PDB file of C-alpha atoms and ligand atoms in Angstrom:
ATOM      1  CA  UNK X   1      -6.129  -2.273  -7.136  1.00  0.00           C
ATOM      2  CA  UNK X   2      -2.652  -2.180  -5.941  1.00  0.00           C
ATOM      3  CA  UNK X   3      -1.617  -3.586  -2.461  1.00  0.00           C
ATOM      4  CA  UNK X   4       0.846  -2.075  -0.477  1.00  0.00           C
ATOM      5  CA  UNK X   5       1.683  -3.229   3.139  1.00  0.00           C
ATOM      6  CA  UNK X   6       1.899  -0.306   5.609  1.00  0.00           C
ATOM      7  CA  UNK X   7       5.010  -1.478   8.083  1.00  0.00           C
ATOM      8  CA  UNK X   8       8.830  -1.375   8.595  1.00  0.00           C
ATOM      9  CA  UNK X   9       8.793  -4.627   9.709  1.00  0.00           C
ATOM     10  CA  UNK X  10      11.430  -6.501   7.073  1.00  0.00           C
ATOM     11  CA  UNK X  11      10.259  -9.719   8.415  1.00  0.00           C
ATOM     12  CA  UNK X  12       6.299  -8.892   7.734  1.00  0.00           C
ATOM     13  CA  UNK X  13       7.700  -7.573   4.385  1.00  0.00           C
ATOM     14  CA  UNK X  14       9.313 -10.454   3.415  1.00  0.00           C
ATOM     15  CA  UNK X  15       6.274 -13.053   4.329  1.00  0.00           C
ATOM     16  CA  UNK X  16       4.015 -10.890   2.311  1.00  0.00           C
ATOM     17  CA  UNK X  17       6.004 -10.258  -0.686  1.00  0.00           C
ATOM     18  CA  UNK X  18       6.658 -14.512  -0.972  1.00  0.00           C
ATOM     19  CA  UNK X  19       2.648 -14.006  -1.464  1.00  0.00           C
ATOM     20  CA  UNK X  20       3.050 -12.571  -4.520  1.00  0.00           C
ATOM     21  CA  UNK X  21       0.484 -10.225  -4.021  1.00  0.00           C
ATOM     22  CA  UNK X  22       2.289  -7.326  -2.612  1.00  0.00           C
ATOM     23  CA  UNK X  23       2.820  -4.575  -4.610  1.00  0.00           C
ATOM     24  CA  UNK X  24       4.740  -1.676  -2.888  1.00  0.00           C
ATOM     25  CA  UNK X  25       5.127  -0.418   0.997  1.00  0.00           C
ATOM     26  CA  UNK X  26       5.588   2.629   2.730  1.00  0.00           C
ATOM     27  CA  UNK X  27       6.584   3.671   5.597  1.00  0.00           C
ATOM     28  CA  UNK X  28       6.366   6.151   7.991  1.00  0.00           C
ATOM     29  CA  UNK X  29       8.518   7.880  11.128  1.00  0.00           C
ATOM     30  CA  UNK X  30       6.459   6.186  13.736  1.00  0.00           C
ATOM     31  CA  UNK X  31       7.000   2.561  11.899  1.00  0.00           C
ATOM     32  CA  UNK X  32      10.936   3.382  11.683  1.00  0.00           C
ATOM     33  CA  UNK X  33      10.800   3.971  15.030  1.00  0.00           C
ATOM     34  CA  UNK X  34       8.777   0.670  16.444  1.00  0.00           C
ATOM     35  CA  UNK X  35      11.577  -0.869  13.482  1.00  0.00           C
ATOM     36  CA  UNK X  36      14.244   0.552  15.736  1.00  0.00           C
ATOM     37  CA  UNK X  37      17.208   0.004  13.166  1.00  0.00           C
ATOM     38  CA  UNK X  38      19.232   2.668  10.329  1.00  0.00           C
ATOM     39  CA  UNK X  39      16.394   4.015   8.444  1.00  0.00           C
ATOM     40  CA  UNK X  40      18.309   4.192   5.109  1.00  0.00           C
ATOM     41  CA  UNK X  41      19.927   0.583   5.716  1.00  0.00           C
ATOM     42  CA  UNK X  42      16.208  -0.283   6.329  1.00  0.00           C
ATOM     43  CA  UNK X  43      14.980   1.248   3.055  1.00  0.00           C
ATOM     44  CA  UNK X  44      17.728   0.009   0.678  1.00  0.00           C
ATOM     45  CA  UNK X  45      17.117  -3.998   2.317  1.00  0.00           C
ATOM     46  CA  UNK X  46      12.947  -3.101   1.848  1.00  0.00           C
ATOM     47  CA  UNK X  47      14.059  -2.089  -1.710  1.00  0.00           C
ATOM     48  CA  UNK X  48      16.133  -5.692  -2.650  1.00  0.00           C
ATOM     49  CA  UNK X  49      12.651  -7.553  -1.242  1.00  0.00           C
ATOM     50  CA  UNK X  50       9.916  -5.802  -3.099  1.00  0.00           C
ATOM     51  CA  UNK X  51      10.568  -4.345  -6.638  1.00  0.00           C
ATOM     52  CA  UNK X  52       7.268  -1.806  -6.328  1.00  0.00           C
ATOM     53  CA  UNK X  53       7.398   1.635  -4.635  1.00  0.00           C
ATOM     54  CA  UNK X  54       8.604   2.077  -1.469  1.00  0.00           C
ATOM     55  CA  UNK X  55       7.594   5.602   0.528  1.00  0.00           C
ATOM     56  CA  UNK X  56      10.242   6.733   2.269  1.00  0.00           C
ATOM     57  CA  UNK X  57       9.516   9.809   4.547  1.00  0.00           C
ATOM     58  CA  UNK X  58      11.351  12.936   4.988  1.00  0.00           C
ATOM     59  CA  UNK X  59      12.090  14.118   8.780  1.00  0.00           C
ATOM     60  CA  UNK X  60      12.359  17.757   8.174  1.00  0.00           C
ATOM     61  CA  UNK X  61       9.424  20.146   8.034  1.00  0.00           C
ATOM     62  CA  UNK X  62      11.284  23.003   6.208  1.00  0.00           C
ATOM     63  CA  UNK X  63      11.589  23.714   2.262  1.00  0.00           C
ATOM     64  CA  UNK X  64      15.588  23.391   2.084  1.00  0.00           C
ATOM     65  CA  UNK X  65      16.127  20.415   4.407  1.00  0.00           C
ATOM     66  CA  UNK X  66      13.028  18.426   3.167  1.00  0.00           C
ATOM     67  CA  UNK X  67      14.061  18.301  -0.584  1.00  0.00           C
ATOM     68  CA  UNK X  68      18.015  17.302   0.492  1.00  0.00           C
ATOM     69  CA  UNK X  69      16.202  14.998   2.549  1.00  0.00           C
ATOM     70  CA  UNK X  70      14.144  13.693  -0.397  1.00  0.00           C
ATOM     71  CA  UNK X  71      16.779  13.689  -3.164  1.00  0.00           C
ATOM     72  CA  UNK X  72      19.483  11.541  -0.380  1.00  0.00           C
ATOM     73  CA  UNK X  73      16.330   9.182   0.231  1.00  0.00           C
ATOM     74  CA  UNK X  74      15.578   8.392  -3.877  1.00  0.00           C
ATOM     75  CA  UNK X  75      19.129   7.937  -4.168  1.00  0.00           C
ATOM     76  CA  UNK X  76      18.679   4.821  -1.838  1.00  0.00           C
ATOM     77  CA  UNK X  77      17.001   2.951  -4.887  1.00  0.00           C
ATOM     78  CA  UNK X  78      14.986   3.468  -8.025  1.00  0.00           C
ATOM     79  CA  UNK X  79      11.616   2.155  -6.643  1.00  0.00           C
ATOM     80  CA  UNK X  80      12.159   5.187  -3.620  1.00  0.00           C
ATOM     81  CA  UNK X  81       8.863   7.028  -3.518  1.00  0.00           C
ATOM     82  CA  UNK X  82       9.716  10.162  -1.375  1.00  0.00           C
ATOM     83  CA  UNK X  83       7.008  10.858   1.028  1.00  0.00           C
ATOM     84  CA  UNK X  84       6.317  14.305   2.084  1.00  0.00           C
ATOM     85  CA  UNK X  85       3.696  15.881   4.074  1.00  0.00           C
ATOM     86  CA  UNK X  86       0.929  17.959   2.629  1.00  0.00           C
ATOM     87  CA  UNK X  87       2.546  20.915   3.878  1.00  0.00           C
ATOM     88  CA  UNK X  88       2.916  23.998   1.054  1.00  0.00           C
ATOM     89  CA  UNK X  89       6.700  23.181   1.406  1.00  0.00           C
ATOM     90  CA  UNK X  90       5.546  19.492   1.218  1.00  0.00           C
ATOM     91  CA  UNK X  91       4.234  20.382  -2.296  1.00  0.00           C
ATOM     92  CA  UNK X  92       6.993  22.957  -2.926  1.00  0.00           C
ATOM     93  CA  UNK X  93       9.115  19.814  -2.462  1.00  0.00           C
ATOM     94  CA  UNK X  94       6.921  17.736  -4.287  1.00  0.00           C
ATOM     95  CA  UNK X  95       7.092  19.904  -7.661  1.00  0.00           C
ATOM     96  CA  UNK X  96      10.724  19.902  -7.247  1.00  0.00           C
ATOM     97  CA  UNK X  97      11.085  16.098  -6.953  1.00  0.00           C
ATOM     98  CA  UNK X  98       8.339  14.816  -9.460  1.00  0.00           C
ATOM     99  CA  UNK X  99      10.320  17.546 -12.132  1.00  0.00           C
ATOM    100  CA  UNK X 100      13.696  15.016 -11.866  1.00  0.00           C
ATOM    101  CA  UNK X 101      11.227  11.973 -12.040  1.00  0.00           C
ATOM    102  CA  UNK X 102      11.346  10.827  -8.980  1.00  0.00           C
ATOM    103  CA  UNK X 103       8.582   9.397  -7.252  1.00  0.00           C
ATOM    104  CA  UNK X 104       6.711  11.591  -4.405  1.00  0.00           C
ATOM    105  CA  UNK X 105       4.221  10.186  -2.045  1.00  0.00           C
ATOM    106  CA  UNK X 106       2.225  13.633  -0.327  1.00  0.00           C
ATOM    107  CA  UNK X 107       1.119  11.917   2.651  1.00  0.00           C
ATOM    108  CA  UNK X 108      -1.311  13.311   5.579  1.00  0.00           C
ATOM    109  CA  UNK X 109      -4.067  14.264   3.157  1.00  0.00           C
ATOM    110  CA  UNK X 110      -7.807  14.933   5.152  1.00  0.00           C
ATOM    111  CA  UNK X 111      -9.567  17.027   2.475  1.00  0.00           C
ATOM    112  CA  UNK X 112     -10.567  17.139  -0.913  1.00  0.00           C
ATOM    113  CA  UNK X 113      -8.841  20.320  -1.444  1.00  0.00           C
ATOM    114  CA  UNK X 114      -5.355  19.207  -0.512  1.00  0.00           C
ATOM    115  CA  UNK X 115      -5.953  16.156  -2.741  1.00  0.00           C
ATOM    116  CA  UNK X 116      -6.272  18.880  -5.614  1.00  0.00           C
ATOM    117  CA  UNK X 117      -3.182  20.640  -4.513  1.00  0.00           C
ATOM    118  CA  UNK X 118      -1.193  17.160  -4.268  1.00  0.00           C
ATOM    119  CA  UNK X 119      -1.768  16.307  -7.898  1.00  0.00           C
ATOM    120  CA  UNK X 120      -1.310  20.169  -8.821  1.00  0.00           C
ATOM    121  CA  UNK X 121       1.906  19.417  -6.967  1.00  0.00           C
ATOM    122  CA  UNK X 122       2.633  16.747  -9.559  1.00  0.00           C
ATOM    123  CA  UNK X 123       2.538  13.887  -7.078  1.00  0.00           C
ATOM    124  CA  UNK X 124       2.821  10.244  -8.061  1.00  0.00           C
ATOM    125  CA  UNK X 125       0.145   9.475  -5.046  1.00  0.00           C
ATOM    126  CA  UNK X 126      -1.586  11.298  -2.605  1.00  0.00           C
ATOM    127  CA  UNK X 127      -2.159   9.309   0.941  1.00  0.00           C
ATOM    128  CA  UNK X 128      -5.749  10.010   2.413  1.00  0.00           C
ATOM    129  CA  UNK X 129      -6.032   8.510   5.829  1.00  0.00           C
ATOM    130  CA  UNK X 130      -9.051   7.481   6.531  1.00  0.00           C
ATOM    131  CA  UNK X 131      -9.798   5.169   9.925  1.00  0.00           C
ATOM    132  CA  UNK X 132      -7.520   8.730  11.550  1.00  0.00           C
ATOM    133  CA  UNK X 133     -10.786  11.030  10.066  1.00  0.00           C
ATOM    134  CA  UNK X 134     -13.380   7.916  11.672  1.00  0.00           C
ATOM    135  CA  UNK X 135     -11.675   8.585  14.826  1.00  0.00           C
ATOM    136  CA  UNK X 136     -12.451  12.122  14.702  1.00  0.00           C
ATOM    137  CA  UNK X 137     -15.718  11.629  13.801  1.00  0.00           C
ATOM    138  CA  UNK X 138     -15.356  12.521  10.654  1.00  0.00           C
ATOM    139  CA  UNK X 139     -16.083  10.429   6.979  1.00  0.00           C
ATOM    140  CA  UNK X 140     -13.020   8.743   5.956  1.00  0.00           C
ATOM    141  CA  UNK X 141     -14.299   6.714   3.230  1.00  0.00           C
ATOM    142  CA  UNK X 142     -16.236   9.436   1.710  1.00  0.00           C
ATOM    143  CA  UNK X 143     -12.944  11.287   1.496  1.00  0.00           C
ATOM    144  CA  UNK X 144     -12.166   8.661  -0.334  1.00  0.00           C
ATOM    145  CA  UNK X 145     -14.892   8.784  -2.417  1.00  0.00           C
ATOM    146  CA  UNK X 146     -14.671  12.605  -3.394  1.00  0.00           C
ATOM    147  CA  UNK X 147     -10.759  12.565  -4.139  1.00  0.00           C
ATOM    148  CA  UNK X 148     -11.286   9.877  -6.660  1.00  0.00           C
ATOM    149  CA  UNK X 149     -14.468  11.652  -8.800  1.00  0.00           C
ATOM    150  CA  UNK X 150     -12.597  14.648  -8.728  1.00  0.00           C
ATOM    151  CA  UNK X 151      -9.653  13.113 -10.390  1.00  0.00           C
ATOM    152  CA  UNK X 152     -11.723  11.026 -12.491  1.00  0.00           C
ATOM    153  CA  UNK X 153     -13.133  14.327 -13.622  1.00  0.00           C
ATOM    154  CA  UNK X 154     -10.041  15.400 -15.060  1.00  0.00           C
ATOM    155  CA  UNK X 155      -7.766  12.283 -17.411  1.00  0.00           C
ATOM    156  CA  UNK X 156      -4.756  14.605 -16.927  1.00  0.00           C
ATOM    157  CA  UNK X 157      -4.349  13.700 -13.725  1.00  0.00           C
ATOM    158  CA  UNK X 158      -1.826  11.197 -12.946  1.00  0.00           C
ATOM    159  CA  UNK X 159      -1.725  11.065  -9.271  1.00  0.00           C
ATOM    160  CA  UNK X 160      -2.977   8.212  -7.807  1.00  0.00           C
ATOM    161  CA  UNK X 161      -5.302   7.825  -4.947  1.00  0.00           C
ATOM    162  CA  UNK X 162      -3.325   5.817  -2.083  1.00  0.00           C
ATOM    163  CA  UNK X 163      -5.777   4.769   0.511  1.00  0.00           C
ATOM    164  CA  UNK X 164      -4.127   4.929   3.998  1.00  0.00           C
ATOM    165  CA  UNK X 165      -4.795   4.305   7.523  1.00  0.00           C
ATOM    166  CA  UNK X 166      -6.906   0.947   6.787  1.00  0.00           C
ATOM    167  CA  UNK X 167      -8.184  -0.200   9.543  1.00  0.00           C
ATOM    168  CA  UNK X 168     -10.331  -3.102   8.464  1.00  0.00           C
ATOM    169  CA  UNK X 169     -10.982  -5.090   5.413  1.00  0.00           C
ATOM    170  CA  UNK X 170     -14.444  -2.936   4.851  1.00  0.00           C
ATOM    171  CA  UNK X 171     -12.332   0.318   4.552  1.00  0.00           C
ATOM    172  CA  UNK X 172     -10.431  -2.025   1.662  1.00  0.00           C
ATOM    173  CA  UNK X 173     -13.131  -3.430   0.209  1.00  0.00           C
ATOM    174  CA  UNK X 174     -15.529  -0.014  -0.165  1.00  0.00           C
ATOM    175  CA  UNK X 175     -12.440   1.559  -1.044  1.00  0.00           C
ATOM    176  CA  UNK X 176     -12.023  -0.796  -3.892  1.00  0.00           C
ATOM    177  CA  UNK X 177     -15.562  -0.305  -5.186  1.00  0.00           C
ATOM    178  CA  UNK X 178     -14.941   3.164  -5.486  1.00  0.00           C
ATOM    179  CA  UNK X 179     -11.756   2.967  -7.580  1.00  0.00           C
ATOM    180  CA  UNK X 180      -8.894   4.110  -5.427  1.00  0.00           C
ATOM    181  CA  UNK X 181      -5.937   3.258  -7.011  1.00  0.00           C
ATOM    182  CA  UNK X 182      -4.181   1.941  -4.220  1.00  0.00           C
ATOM    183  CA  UNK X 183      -4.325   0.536  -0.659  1.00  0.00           C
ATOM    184  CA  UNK X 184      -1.723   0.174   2.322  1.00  0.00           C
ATOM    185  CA  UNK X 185      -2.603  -1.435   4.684  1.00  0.00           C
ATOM    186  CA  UNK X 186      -0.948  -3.235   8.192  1.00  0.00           C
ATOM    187  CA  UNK X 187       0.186  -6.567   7.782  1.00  0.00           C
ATOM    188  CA  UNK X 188      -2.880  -8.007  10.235  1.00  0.00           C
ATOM    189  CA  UNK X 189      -5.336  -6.510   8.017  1.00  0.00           C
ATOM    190  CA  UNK X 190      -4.028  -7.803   4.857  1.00  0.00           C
ATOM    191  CA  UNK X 191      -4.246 -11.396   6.660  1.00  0.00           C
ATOM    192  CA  UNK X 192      -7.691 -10.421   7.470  1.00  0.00           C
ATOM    193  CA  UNK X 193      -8.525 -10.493   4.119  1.00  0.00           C
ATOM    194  CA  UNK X 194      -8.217 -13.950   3.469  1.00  0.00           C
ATOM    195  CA  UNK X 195     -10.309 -15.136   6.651  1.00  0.00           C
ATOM    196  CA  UNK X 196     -13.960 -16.149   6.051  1.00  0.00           C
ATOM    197  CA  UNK X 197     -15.349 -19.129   8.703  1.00  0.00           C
ATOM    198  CA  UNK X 198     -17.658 -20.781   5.798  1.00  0.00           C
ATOM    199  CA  UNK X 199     -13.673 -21.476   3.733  1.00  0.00           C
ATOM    200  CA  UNK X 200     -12.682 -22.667   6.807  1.00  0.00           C
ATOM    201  CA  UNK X 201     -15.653 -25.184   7.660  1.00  0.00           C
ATOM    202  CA  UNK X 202     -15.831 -25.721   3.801  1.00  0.00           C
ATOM    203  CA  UNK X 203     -12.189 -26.874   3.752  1.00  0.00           C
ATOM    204  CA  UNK X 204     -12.776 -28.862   7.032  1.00  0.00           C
ATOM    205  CA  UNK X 205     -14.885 -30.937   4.839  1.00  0.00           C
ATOM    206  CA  UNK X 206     -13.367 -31.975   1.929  1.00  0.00           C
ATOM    207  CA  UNK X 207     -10.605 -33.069   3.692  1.00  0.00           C
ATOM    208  CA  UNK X 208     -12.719 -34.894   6.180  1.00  0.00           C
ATOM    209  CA  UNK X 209     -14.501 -36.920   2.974  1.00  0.00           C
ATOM    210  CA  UNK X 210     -11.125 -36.874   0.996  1.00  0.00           C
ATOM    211  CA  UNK X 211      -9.842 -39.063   3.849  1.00  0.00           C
ATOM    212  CA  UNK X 212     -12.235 -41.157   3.363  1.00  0.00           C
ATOM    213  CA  UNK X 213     -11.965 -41.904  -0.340  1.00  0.00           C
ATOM    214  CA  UNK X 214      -8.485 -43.602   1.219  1.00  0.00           C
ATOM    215  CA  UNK X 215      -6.823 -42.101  -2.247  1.00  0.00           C
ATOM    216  CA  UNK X 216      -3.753 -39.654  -2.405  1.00  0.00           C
ATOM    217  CA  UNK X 217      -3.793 -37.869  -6.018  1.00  0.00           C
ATOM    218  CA  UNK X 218       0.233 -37.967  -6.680  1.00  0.00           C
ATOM    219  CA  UNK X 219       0.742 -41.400  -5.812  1.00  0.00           C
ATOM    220  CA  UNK X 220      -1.636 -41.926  -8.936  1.00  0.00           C
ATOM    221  CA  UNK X 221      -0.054 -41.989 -12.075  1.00  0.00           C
ATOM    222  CA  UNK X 222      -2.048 -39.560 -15.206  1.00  0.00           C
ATOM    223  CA  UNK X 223      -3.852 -42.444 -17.306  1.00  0.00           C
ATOM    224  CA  UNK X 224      -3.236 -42.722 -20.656  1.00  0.00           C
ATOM    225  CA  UNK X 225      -6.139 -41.304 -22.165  1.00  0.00           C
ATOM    226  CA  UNK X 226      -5.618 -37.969 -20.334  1.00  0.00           C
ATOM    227  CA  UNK X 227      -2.153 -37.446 -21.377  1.00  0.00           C
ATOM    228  CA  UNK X 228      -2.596 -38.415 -24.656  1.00  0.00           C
ATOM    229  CA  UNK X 229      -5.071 -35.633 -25.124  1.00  0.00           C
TER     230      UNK X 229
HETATM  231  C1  E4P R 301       0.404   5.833   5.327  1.00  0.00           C
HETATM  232  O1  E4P R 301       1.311   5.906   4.553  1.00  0.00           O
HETATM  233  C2  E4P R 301       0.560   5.852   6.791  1.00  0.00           C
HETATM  234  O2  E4P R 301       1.814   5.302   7.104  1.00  0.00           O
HETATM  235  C3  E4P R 301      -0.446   5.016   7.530  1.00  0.00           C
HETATM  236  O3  E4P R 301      -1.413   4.468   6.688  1.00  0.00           O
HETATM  237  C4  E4P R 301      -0.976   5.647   8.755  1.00  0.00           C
HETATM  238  O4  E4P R 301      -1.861   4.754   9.380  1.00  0.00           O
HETATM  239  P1  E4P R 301      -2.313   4.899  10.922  1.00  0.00           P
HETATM  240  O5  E4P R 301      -3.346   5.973  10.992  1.00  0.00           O
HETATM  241  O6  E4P R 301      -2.876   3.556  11.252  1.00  0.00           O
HETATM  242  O7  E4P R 301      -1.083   5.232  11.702  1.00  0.00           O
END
């Protein structure tokens, strides 16, 4: 499963990417807005950091604007993944874009049926949000859970399944067992991920009882027999 963080944040970017488990970002309006800076200044510096795709998101709601919108945004960098909405100019756009070969991320996806008419549309992923359909009341995993059977159901499909609006690491992790294709998720819940209390009190440990062995392992040189082998 790929791991995209879900932030403008350069500096956030930049910590997770030295991870070397980061594998795209996007982005939205609302993020470049908290970001406060040049959106397309923004998106070419997010580009230099992290090699992967990185959704950029049109501002215009309308057929014409949206795809010169799209096509100024890929021309940013080749890893651009143009986000548009799940609109039927969204998709219009969509068709158009995917066509040249350039990336198109249909984001605001909350049914099963627009996830048909995204990869219809020819998109490279389709964003499914699912802790906005938990707040509503509504299933956002098993969203999740039909979008990916119905495109199992049919190997032409290329578009992949990007979960979005990950709240948790249990919206990750069931996610994951179902065989999305993708996650993006906020930095703080990608740090969740690593936190468990028994690794902690574990690790506590062995360091407590390495101290006491007195030793440090590189001031010891490799014996003989060992390198010889
Ligand atoms: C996805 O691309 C969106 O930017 C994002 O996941 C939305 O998440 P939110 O519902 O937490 O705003």
């Amino acid at each position: 499963m790929k791991f995209f963080v879900d932030t403008a944040d350069l500096a956030e970017i930049r910590d997770l990417a030295s991870t070397g488990l980061l594998d795209g970002v996007t982005t939205n309006p609302s993020l470049v807005a908290k970001a406060g800076r040049s959106f397309l200044d923004l998106v070419a510096e997010i580009c230099e950091v992290v090699t992967g795709p990185v959704s950029a998101e049109v501002a215009a709601t309308d057929y014409e604007t949206m795809l010169a919108e799209g096509k100024h945004l890929a021309k940013i960098a080749p890893n651009v993944a143009v986000k548009v909405p799940l609109t039927p100019a969204g998709l219009k756009v969509c068709r158009h874009l995917a066509n040249e070969g350039t990336m198109v991320n249909v984001t605001l996806c909350f049914s099963a049926a627009q996830a048909i008419l995204a990869a219809k549309a020819g998109a490279t992923f389709v964003s499914p949000f699912v802790g906005r359909l938990d707040d509503v009341g509504q299933n956002g995993l098993g969203l999740i859970a039909e979008i990916v059977q119905i495109y199992d159901s049919y190997p032409q499909i290329t578009t992949e399944v990007l979960v979005a609006s990950i709240r948790n690491p249990i919206h990750l992790v069931e996610s994951a067992k179902m065989g999305a294709h993708v996650a993006t998720m906020p930095p703080a819940v990608i740090r969740q991920l690593y936190a468990h209390p028994l690794t902690d009190k574990g690790l506590s440990q062995f360091v407590a009882d390495w101290a006491k062995t007195g030793q440090t392992i590189l001031d010891q040189p490799i014996p003989r027999r060992a390198a010889a082998e």
